[in-house]
CSV table of C-alpha atoms in Angstrom, one decimal:
chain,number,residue,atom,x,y,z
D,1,UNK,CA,-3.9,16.2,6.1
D,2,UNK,CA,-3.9,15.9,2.5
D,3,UNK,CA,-6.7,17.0,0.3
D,4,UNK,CA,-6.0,16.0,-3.4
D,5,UNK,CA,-5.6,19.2,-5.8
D,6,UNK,CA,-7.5,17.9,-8.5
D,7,UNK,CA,-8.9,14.2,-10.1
D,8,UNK,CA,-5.5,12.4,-11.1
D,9,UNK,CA,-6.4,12.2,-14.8
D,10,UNK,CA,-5.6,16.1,-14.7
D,11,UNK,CA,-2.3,15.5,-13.2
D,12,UNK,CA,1.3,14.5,-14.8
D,13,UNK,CA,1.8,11.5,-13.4
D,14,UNK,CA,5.2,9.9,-13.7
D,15,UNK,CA,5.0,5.8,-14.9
D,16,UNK,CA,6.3,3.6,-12.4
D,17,UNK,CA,9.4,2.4,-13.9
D,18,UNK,CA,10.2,6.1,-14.5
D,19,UNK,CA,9.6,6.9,-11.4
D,20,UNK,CA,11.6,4.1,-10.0
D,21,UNK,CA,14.3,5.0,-11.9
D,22,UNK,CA,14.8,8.0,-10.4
D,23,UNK,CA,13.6,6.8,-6.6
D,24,UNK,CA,16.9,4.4,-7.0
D,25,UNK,CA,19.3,7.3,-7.7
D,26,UNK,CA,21.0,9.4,-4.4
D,27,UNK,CA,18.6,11.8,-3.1
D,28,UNK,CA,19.2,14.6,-0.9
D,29,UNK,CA,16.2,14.2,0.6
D,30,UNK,CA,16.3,10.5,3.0
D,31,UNK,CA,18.9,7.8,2.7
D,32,UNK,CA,17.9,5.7,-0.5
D,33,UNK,CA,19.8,3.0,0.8
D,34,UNK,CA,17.3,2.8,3.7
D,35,UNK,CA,14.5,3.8,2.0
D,36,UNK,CA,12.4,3.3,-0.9
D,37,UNK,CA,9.8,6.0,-1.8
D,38,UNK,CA,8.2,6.1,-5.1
D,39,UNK,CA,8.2,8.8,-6.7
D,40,UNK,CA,10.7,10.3,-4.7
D,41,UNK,CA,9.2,13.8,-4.2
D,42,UNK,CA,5.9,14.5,-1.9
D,43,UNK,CA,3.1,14.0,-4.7
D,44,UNK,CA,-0.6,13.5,-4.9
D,45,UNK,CA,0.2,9.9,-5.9
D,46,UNK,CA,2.2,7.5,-4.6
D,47,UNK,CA,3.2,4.0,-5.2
D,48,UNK,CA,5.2,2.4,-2.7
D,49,UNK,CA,6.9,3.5,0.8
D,50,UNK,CA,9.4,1.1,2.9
D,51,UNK,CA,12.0,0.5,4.7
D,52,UNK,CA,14.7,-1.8,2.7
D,53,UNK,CA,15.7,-5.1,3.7
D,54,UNK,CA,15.9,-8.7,2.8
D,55,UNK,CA,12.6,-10.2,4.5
D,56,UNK,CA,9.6,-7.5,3.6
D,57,UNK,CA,6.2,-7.1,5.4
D,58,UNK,CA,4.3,-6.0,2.0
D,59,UNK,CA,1.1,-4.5,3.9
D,60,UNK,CA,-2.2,-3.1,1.7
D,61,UNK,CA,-3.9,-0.2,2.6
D,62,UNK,CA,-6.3,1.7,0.6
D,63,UNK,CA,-4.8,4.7,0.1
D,64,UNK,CA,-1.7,6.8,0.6
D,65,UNK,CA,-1.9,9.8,3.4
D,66,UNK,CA,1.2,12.4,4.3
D,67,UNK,CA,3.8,9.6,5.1
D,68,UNK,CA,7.5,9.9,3.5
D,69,UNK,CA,10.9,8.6,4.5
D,70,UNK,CA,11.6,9.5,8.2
D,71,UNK,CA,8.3,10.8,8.5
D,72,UNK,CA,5.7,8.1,9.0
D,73,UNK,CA,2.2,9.1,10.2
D,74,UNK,CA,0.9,6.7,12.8
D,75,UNK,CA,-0.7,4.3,10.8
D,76,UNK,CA,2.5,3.7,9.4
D,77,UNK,CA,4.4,3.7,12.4
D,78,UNK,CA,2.0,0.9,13.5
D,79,UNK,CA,3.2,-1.3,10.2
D,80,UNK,CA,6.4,-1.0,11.2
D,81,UNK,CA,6.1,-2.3,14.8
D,82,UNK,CA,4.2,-5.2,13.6
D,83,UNK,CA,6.3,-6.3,10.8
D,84,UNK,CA,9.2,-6.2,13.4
D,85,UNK,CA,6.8,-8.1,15.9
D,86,UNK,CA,6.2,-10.3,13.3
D,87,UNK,CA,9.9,-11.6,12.5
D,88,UNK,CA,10.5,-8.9,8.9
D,89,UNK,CA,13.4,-6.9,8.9
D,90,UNK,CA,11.6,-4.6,6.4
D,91,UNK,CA,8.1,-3.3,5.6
D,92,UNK,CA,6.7,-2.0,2.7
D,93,UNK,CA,3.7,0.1,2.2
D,94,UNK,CA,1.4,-0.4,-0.4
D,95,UNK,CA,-2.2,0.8,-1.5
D,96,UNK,CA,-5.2,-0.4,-3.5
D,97,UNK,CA,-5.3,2.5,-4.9
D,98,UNK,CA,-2.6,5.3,-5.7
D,99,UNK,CA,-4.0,8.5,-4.9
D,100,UNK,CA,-3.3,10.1,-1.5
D,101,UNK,CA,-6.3,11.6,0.4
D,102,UNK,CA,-6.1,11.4,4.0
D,103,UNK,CA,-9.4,11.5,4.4
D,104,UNK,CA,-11.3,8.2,2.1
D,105,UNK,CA,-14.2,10.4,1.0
D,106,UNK,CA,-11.7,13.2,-1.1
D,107,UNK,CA,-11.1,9.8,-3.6
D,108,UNK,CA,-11.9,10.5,-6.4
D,109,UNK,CA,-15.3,9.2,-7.9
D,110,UNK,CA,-14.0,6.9,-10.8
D,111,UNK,CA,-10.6,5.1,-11.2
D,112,UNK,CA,-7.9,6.4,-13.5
D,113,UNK,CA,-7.4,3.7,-15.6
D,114,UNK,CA,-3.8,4.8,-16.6
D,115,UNK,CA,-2.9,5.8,-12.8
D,116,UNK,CA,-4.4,1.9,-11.7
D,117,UNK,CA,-2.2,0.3,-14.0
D,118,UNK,CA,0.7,1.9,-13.1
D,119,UNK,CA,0.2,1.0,-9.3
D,120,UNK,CA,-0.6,-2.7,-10.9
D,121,UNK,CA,3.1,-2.8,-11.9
D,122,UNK,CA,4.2,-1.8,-8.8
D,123,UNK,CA,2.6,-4.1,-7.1
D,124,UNK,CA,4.2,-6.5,-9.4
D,125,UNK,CA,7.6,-5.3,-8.7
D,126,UNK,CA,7.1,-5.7,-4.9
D,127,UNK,CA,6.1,-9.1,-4.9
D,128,UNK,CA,9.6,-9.7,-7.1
D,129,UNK,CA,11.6,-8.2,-4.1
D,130,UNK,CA,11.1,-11.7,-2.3
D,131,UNK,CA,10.9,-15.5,-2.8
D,132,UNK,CA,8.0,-16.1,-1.1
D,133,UNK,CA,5.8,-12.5,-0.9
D,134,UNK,CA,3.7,-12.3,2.4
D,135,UNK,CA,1.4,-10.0,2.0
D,136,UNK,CA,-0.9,-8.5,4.9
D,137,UNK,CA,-4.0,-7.3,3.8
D,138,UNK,CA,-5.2,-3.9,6.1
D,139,UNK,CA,-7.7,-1.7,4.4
D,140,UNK,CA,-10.5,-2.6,6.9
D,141,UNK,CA,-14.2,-1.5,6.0
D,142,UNK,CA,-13.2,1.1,3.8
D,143,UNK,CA,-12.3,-0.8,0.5
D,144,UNK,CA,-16.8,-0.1,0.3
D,145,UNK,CA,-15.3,3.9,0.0
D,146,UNK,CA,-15.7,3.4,-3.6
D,147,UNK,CA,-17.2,0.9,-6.1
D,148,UNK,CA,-13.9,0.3,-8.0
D,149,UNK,CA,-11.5,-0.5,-4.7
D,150,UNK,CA,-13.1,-3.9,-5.5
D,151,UNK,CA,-11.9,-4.3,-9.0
D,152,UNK,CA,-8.4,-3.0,-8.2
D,153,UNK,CA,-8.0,-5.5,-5.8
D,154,UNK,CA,-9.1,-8.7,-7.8
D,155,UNK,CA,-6.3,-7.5,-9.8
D,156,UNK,CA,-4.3,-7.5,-6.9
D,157,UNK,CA,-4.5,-10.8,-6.2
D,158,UNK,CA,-4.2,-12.0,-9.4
D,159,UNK,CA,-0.9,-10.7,-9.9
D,160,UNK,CA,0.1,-11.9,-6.2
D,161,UNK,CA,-1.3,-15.6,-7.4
D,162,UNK,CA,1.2,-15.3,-9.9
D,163,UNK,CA,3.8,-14.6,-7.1
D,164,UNK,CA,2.6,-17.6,-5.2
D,165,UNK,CA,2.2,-14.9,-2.4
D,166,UNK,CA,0.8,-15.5,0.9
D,167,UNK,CA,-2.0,-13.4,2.2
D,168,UNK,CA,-2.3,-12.5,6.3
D,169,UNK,CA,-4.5,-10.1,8.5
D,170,UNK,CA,-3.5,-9.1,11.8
D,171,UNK,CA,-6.4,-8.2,14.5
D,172,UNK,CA,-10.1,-9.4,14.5
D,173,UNK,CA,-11.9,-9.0,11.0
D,174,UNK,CA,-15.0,-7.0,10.8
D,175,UNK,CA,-18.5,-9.1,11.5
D,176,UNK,CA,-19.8,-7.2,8.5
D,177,UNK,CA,-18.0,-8.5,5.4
D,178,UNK,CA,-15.0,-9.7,6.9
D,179,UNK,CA,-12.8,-7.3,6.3
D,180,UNK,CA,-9.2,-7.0,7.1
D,181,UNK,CA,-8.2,-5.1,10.3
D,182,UNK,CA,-6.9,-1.5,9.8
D,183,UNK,CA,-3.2,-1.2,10.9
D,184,UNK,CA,-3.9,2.1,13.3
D,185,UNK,CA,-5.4,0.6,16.5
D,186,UNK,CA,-3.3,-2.9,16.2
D,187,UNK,CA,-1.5,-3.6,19.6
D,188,UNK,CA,2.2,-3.9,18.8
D,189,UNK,CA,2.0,-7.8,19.5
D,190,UNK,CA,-0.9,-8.5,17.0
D,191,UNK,CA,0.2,-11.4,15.2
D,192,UNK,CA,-0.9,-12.5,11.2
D,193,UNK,CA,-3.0,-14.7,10.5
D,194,UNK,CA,-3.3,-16.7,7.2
D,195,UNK,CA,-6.1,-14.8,4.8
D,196,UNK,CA,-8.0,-16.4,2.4
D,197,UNK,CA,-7.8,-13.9,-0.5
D,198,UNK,CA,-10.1,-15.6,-2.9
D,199,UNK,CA,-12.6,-16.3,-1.1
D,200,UNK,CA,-12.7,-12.6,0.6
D,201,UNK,CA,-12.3,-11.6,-3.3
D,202,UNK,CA,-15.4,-13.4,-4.0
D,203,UNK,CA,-17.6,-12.5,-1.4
D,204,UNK,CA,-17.1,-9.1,-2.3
């Protein structure tokens, strides 16, 4: 479990191109040819984590947990059986929001307005990685955890509308809200299904 050691805006916290710098270089660590984990070192922030490949399952959580290279937690193991299920050769893991806490409720109360925009360019970068982005949307009921999930993900999609991405859920949507499935309990077969961003954006 991780518990975060203190609001972000206390921490140093390394800019994403910095910090992708360095995740591109050798590491001792995990194969960076196989890998891609940024930063590169366990943190109480993280921005992306995935598996390398030409065709990428980009899937949205809310936050990061424990996972790191060639040690995925199960929620993470579960992305990587569907993105495989799915027809990807890759997955990527990305987050509304970049500060791990395992548990929703140890977020801290108000966004980091430095630590948001620095996820917004990863996001950005991502999306780059492939022609035509598919995104799968999984942060179930909890993007309610806290009143600026909301605004981080309008931003989200606007920078993924500037990709020309396209959005997917996998599993049955919540009758309260419609939100997207969470990736744990998936069977390995679940299969995507288009997802109207905007409109889910809106309702919020």
């Amino acid at each position: 479990m991780h518990i975060p050691s203190a609001d972000t805006a206390a921490l140093t916290i390394l800019p994403f191109d910095e910090a992708l710098t360095a995740a591109l270089e050798p590491s001792a660590e995990y194969d960076v040819n196989q890998w891609l984990y940024v930063p590169n070192t366990y943190a109480d922030y993280r921005y992306l984590l995935g598996t390398r490949g030409e065709r990428p399952l980009i899937c949205v959580g809310i936050n990061p947990s424990t996972a790191a290279p060639d040690r995925l937690d199960n929620t993470l193991k579960s992305v990587e059986r569907i993105a495989q299920g799915n027809g990807f050769d890759s997955f990527l893991m990305f987050n509304v929001y970049a500060q791990r806490a395992t548990r929703p409720k140890d977020m801290e109360k108000t966004c980091n307005p430095f630590l948001h925009r620095e996820n917004m360019r990863a996001f950005d970068y991502v999306l780059s990685l492939s022609p035509e982005p598919a995104v799968w949307a999984a942060w179930g009921a909890i993007i309610r955890q806290r009143g600026y999930l909301t605004d981080c993900l309008r931003d989200m999609a606007d920078i993924a509308a500037d990709h020309a991405a396209h959005w997917y859920t996998a599993g049955a949507r919540s009758k309260q809200g419609g939100h997207p499935h969470h990736p744990l309990y998936l069977r390995k077969d679940s299969r995507l299904e288009p997802f109207d961003i905007a409109a889910y954006c809106a309702a919020l």
